Tab-separated table of C-alpha atoms in Angstrom:
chain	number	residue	atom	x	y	z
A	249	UNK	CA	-46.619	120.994	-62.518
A	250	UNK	CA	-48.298	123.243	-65.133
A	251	UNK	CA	-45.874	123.818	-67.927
A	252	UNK	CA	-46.256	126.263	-70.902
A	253	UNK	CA	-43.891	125.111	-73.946
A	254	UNK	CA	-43.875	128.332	-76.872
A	255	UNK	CA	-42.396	127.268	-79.729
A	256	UNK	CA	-42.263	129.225	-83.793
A	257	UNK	CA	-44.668	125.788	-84.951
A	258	UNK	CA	-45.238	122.535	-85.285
A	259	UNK	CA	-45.916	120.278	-88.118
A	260	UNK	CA	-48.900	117.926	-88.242
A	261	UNK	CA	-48.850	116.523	-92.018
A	262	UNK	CA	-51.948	117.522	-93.581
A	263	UNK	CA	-53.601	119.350	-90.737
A	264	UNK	CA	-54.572	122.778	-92.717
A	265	UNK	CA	-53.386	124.442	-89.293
A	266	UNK	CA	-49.904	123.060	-88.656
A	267	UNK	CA	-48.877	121.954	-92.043
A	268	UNK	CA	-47.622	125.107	-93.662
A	269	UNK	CA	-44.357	124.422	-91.822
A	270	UNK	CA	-42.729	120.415	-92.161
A	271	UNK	CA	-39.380	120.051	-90.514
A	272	UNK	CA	-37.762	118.007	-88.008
A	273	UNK	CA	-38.203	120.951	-85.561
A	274	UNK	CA	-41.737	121.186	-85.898
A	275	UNK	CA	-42.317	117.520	-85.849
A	276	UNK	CA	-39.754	117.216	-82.356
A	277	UNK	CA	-41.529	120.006	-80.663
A	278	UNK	CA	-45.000	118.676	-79.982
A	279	UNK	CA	-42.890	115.099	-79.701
A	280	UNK	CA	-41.184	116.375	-76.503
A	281	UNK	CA	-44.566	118.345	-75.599
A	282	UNK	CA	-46.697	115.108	-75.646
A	283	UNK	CA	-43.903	113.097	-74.279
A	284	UNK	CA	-43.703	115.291	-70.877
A	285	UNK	CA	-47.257	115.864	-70.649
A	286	UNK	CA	-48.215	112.131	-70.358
A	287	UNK	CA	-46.222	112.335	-67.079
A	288	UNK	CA	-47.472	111.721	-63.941
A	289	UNK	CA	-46.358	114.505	-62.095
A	290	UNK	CA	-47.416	117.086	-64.861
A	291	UNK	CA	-50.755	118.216	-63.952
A	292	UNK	CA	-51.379	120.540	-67.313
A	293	UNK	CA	-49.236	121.372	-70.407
A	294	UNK	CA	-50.231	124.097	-72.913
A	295	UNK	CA	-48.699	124.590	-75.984
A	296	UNK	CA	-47.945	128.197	-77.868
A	297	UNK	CA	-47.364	128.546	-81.595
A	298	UNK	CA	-46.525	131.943	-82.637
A	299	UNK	CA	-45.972	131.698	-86.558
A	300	UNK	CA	-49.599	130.720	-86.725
A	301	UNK	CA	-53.040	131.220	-85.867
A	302	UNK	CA	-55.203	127.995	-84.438
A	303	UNK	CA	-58.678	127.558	-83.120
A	304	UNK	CA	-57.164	125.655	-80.302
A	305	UNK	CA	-57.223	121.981	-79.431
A	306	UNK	CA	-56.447	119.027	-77.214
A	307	UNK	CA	-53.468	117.131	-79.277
A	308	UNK	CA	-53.116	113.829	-76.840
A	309	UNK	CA	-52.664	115.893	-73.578
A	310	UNK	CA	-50.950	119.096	-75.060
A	311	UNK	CA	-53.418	121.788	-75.197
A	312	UNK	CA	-52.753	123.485	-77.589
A	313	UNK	CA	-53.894	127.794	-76.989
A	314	UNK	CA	-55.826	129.539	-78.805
A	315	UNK	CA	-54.229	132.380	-81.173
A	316	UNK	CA	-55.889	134.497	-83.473
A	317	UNK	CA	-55.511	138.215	-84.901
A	318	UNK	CA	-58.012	139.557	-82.669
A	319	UNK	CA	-56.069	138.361	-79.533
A	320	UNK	CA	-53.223	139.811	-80.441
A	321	UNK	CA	-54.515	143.103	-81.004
A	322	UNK	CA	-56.925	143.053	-77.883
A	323	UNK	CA	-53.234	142.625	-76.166
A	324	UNK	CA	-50.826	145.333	-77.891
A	325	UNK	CA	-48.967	147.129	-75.779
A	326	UNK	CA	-47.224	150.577	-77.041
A	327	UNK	CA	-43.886	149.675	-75.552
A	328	UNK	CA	-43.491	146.791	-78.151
A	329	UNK	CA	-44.003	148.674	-80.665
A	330	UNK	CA	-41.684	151.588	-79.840
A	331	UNK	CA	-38.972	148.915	-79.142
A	332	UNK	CA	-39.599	147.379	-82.431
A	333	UNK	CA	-39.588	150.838	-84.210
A	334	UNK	CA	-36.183	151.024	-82.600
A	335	UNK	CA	-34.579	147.682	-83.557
A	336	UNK	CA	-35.816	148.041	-87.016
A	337	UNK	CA	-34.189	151.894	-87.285
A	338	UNK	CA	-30.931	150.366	-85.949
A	339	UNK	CA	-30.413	147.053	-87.827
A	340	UNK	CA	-32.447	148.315	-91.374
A	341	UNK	CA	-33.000	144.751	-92.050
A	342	UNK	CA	-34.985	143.782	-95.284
A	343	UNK	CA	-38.876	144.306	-95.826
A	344	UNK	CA	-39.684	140.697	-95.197
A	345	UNK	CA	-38.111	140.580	-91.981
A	346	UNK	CA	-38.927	144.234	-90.762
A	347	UNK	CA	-42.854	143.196	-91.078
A	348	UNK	CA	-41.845	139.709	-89.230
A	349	UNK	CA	-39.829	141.592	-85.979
A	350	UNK	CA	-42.464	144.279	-86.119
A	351	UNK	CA	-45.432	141.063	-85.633
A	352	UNK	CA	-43.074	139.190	-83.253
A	353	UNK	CA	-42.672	142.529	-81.196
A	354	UNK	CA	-46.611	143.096	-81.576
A	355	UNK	CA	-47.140	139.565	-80.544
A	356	UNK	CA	-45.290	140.122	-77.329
A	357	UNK	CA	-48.144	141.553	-75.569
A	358	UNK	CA	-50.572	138.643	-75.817
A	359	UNK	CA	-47.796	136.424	-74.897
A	360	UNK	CA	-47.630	138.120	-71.771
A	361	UNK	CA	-51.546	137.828	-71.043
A	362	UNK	CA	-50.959	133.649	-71.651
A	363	UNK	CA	-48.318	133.560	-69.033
A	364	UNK	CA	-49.941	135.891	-66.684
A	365	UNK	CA	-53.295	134.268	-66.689
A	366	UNK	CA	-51.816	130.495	-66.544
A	367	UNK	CA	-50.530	130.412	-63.591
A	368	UNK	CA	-47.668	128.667	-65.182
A	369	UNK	CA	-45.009	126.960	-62.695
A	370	UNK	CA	-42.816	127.079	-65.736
A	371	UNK	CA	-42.125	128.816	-69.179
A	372	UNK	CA	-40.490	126.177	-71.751
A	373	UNK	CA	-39.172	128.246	-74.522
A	374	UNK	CA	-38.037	126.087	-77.877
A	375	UNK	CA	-35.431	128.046	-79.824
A	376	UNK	CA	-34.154	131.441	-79.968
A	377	UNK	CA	-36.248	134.159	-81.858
A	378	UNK	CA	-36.776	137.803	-81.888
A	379	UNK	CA	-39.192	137.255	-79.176
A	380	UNK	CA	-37.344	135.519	-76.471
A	381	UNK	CA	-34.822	138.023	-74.905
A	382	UNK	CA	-38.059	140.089	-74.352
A	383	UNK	CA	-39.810	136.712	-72.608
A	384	UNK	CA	-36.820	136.289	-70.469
A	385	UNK	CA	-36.837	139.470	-68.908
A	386	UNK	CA	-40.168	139.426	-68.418
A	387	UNK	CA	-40.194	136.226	-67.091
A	388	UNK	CA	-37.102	137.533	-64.696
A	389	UNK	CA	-39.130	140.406	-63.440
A	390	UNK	CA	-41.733	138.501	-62.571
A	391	UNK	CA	-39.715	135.817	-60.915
A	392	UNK	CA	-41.210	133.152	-63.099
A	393	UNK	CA	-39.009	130.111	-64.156
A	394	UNK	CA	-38.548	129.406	-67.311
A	395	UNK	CA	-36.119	127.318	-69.744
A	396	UNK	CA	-34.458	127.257	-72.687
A	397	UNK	CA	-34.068	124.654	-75.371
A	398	UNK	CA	-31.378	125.226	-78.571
A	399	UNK	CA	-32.330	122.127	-81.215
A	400	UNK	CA	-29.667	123.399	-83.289
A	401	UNK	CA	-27.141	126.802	-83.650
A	402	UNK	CA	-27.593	128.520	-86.815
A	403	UNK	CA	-24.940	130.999	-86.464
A	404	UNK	CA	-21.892	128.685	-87.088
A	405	UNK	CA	-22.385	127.567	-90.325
A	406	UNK	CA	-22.979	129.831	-93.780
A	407	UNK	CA	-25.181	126.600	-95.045
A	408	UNK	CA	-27.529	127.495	-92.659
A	409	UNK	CA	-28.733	130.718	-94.747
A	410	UNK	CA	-29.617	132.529	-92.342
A	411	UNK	CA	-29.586	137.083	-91.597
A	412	UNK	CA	-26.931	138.492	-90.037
A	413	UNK	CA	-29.299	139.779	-87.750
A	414	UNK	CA	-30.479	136.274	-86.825
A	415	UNK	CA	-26.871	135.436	-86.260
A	416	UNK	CA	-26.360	138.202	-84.108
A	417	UNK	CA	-29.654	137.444	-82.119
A	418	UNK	CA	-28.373	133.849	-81.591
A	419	UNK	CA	-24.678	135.201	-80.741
A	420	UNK	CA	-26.094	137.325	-77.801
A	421	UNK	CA	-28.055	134.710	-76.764
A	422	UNK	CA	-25.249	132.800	-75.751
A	423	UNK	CA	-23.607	135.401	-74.335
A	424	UNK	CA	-26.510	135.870	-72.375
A	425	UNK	CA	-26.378	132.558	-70.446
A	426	UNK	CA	-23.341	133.235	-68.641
A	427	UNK	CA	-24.366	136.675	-67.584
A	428	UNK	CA	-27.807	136.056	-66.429
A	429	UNK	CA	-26.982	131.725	-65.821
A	430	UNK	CA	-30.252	131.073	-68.021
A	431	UNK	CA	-31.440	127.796	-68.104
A	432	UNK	CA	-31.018	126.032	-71.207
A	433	UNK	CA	-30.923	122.277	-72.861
A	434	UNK	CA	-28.950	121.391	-75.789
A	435	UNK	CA	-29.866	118.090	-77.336
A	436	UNK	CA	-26.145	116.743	-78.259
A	437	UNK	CA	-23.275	117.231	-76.860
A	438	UNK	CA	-21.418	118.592	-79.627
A	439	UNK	CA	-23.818	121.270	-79.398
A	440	UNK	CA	-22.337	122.190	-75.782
A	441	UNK	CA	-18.783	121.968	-76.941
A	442	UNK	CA	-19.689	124.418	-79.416
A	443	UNK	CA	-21.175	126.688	-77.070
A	444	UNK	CA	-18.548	126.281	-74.156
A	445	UNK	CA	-15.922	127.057	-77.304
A	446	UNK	CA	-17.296	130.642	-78.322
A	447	UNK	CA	-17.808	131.361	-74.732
A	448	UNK	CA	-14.583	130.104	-74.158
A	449	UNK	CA	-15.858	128.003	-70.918
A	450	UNK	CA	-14.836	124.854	-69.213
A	451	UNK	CA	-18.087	124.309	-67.558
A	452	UNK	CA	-21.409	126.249	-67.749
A	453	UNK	CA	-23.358	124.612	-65.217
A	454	UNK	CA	-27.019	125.861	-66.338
A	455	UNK	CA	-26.214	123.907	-69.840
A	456	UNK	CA	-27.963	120.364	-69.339
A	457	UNK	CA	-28.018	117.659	-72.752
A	458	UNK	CA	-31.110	116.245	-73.173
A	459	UNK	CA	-30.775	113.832	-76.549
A	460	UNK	CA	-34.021	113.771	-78.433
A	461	UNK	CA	-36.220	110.488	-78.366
A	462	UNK	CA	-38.366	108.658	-80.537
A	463	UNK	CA	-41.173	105.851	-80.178
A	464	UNK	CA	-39.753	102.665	-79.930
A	465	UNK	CA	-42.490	100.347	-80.134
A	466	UNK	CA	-44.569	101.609	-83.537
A	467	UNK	CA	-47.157	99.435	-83.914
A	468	UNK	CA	-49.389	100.359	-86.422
A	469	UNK	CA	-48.583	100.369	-90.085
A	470	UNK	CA	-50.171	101.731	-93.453
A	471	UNK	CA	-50.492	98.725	-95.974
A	472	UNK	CA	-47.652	100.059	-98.245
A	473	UNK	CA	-44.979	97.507	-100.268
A	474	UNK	CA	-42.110	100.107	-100.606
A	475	UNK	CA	-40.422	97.962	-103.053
A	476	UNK	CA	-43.330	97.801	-105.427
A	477	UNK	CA	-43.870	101.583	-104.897
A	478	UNK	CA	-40.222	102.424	-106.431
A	479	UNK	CA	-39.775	99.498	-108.429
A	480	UNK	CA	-36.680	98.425	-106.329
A	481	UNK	CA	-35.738	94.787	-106.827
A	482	UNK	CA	-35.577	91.866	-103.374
A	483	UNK	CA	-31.726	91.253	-103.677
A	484	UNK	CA	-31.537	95.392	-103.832
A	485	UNK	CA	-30.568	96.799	-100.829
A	486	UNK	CA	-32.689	100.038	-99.682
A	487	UNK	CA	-30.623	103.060	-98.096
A	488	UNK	CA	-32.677	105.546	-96.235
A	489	UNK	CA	-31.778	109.347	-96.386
A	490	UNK	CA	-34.728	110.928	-94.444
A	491	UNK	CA	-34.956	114.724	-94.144
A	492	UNK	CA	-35.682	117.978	-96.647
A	493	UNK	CA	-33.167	118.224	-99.036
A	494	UNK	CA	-30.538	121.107	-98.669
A	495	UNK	CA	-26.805	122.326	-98.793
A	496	UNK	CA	-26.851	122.019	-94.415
A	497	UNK	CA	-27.901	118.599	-95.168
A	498	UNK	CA	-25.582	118.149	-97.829
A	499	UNK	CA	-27.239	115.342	-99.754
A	500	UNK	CA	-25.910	116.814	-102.698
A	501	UNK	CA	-22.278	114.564	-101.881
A	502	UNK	CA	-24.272	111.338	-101.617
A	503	UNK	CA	-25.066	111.808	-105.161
A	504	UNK	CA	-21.334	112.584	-106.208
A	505	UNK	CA	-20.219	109.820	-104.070
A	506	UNK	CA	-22.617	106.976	-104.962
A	507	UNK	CA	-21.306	107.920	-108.637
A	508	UNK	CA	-18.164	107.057	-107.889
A	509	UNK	CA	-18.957	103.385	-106.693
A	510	UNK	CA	-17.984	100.596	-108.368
A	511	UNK	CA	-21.112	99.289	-110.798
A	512	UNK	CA	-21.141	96.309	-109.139
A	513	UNK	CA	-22.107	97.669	-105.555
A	514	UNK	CA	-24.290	100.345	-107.658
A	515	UNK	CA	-26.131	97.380	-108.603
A	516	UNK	CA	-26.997	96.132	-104.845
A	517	UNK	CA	-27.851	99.559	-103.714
A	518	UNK	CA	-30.840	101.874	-103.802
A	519	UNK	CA	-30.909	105.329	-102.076
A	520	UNK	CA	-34.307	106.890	-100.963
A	521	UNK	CA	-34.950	110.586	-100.166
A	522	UNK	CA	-37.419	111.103	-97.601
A	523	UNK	CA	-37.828	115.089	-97.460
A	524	UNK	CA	-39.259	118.529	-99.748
A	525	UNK	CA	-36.428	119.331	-102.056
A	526	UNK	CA	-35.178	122.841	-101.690
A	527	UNK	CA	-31.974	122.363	-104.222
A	528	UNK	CA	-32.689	123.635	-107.205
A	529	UNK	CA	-30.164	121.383	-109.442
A	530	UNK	CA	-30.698	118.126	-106.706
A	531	UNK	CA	-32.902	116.466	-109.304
A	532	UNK	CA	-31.210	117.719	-112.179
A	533	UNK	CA	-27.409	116.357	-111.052
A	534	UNK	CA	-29.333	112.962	-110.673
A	535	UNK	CA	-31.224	112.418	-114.351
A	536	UNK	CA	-27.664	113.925	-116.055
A	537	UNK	CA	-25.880	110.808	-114.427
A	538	UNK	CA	-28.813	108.532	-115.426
A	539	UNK	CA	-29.066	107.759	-112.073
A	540	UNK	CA	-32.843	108.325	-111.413
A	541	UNK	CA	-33.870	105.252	-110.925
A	542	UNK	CA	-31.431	103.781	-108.254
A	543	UNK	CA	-31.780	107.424	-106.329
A	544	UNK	CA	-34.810	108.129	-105.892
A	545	UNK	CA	-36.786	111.327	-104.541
A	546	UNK	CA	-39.816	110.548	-102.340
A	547	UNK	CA	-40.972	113.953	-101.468
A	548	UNK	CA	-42.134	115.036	-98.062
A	549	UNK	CA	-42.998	111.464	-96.247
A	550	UNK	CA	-45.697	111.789	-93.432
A	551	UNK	CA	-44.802	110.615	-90.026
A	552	UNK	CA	-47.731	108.246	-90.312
A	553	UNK	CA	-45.894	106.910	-93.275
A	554	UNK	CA	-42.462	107.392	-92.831
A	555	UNK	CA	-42.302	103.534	-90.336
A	556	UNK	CA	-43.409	101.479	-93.619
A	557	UNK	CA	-39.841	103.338	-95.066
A	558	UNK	CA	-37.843	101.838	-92.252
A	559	UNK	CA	-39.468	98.586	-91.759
A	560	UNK	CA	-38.705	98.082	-95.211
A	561	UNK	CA	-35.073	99.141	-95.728
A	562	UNK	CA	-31.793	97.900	-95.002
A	563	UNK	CA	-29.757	100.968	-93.631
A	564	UNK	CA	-29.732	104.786	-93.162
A	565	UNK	CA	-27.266	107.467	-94.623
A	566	UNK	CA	-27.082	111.002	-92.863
A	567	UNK	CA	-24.204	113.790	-94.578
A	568	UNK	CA	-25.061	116.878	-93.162
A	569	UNK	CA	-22.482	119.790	-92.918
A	570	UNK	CA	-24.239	120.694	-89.319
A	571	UNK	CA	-26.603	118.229	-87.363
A	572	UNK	CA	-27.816	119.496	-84.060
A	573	UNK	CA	-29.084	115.775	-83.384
A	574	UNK	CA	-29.991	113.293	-86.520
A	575	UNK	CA	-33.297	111.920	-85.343
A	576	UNK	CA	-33.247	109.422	-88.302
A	577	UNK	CA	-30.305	107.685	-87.015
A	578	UNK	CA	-32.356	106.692	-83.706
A	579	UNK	CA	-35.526	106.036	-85.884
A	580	UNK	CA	-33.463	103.728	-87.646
A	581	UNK	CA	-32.451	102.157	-84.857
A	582	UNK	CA	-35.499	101.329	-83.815
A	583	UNK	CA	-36.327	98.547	-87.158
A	584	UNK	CA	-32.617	97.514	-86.521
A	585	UNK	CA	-31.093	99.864	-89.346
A	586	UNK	CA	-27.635	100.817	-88.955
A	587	UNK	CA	-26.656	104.091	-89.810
A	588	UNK	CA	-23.680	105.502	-91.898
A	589	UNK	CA	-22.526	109.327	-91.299
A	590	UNK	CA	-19.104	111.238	-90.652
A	591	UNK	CA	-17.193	111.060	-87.136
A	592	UNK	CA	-17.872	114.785	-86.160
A	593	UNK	CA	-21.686	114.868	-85.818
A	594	UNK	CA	-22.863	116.561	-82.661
A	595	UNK	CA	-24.331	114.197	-81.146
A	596	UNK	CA	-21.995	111.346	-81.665
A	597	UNK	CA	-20.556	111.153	-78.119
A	598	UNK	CA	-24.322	110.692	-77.219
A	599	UNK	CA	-25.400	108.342	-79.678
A	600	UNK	CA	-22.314	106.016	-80.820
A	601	UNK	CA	-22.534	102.584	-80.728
A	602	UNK	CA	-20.076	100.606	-83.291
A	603	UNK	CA	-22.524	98.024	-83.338
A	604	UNK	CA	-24.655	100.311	-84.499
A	605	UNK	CA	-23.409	103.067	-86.724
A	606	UNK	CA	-20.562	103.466	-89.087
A	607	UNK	CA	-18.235	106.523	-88.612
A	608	UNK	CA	-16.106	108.274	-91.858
A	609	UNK	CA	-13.389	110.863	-90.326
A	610	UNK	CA	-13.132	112.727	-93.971
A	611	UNK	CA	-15.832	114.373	-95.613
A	612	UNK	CA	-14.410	114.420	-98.780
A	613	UNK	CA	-16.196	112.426	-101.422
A	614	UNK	CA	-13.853	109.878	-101.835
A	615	UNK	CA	-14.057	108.966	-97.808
A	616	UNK	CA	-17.721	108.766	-98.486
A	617	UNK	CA	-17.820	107.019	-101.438
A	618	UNK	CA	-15.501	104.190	-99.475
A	619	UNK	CA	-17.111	104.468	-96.779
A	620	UNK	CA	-20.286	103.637	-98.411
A	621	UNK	CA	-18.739	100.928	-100.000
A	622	UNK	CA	-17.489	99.187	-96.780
A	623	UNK	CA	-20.458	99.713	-94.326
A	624	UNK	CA	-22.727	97.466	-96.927
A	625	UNK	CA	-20.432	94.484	-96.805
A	626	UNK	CA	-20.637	94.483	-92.747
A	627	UNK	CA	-23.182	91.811	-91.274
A	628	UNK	CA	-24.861	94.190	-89.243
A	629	UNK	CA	-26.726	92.628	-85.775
A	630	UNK	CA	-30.358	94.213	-86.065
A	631	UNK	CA	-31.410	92.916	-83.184
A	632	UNK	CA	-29.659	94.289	-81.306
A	633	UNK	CA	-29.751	97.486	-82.766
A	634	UNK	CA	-33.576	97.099	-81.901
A	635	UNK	CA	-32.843	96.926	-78.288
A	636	UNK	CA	-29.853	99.525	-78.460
A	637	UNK	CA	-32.408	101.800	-80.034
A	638	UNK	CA	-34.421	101.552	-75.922
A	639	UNK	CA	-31.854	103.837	-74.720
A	640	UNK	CA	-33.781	106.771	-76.920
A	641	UNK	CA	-37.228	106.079	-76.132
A	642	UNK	CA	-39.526	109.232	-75.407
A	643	UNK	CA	-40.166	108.189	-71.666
A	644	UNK	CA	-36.615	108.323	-70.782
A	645	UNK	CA	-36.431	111.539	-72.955
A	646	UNK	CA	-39.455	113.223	-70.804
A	647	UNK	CA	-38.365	111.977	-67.934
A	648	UNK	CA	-34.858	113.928	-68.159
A	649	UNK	CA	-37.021	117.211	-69.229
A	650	UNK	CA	-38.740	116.947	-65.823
A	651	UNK	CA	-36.101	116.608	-63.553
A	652	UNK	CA	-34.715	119.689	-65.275
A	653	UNK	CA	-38.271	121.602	-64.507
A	654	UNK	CA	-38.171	120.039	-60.886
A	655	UNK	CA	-34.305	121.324	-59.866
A	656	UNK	CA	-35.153	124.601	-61.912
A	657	UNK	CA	-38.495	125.208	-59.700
A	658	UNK	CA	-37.456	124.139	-56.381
């Protein structure tokens, strides 16, 4: 099969190219892509970033195309721009993302040329943006297969921050898949539910769940004592709360809850931030309760680095308001670390083991705040955690992507 994933970006720490944008979406994205392209049966795999420009490379066996400003204007079509005169006279939005529909929609025609010239068997599209409804229907027209996949919904939660015009863009999306039966993955269940709820569906049958995976035999790791780093103590235990800090992640009630513990299991615990901090007073509510040095802010961890953090620690913590997945939990799981979070994550039903997590029903602080307190007293089983953590592995995860691309082709 020759596959063509396009995806917004990826993130490759420290690559001048792909490092402008670090998030678990970037970092997933060229997971999956180099995942599926080490399969057997996939002959070629090319990979499309349109919120930047690359030379082009070989990444493993992703290739990744070529972009630059004088492909895209070699390409322009006037039809794109007329439409996206027209969307921009009928939703006004604001100058920033006016001049980012009008590049999307000027984009369009070099996206085209890449599919037409490829000779593509499929179109993998990651996300929903202001480019895909136009990819669809071209894709449609040209009776090309193609498939969506939705790592998250933005448009159900106001911590999300994002346009109303990027929640109406998502919202007719889904409306969409019923109509036209698009293809599409979601990568938890609770994702589904909350699709089949606002389309107020039983069954969609062109929905598949394909959980994310993760590498479950690291081998390699950078010389790096985290205890000495931090200054953390041996009979300290070391929490991990991995991702950029922000109100959807909500690490802001870890702070208020770990307040509230008794001193005594203040005194056994450390909590680690893995992530960029994008809350303004996160820091700030942490040095007012003198708490700086038992919760401590890492910064942005590289992936390279981030198995040192885990092989190290003792658990992992994950509070976020929405969660399309939690690929830290399964990370965890992998160095035997059980994980502590609240009962309605999305992906619980795929990802619940009570040998390996620890579920809180409230999210008030209090319910944390105990339920941080009981999930360190448990004698947790790492090992086998460890070999829980096989049923996530990135084989079984690409292997579940191509029988999607085989059923949708044939």
């Amino acid at each position: 099969m020759r596959i063509l994933h396009i995806c917004d970006y990826i993130s490759i720490n420290e690559d001048p190219e792909f490092s402008r944008n670090i998030s678990g979406y970037g970092y997933m994205v060229l997971c999956i892509a180099k995942s599926i392209s080490a399969l057997h049966d996939i002959e070629n795999l090319d990979l499309l970033t349109l919120n930047c420009f690359t030379k082009g490379r070989k990444i493993d066996e992703v290739q990744i195309v070529k972009r630059n400003i004088m492909d895209l204007l070699k390409d322009i079509k006037i039809k794109y721009i007329f439409r996206s005169i027209g969307m921009l006279l009928r939703y006004r939005p604001n100058f920033f993302w006016s001049i980012r529909i009008f590049f999307y929609y000027l984009s369009l025609g070099h996206v085209e040329s890449i599919i037409k010239n490829g000779k593509y068997d499929l179109i993998h599209f990651h996300g929903i943006d202001f480019l895909t409804e136009s990819m669809i229907n071209y894709c449609k027209k040209h009776n090309m297969k193609f498939l969506v996949t939705l790592h998250g919904l933005y448009s159900f939660h106001e911590e999300t921050n994002v346009t109303w015009l990027q929640i109406k863009n998502e919202r007719n999306f889904l409306k969409r898949i019923i109509i036209d039966e698009i293809p599409v993955t979601v990568i938890s269940t609770g994702i589904k539910n909350v699709i089949l709820n606002y389309l107020n569906a039983n069954v969609i049958d062109c929905i598949h769940i394909v959980p994310n995976g993760t590498d479950i035999e690291y081998t390699k790791y950078n010389n790096i004592n985290i205890r000495n780093l931090h200054n953390i103590r041996e009979e300290e235990k070391i929490m991990l709360c991995v991702g950029n800090i922000s109100e959807r992640k909500n690490q802001l009630q870890i702070v208020r809850a770990y307040r509230k513990l008794e001193e005594k299991i203040r005194n056994k615990l450390i909590i680690l931030f893995l992530g960029i901090n994008h809350v303004t007073d996160f820091e700030v509510e942490i040095k007012q309760n003198g708490m700086k040095n038992r919760l401590i802010l890492c910064g942005n961890i590289s992936k390279d680095i981030l198995p040192q953090y885990y092989s190290q620690a003792n658990y992992t913590i994950l509070t976020s308001i929405s969660e399309g997945f939690g690929l830290s939990i399964i990370e965890g799981f992998v160095f035997g670390l059980p994980n502590l979070t609240f009962s309605d994550l999305a992906a619980i039903p795929d990802i619940f083991d009570p040998q390996a997590m620890f579920l809180i029903d409230n999210r008030d602080d209090d319910s944390l705040t105990k339920g941080i307190a009981e999930f360190i007293q448990i004698k947790w089983d790492s090992e086998y955690i460890k070999q829980y953590s096989r049923n996530f592995s990135l084989e079984k995860m690409a292997k579940n992507y191509s029988d999607i691309y085989k059923k949708i082709i044939q």
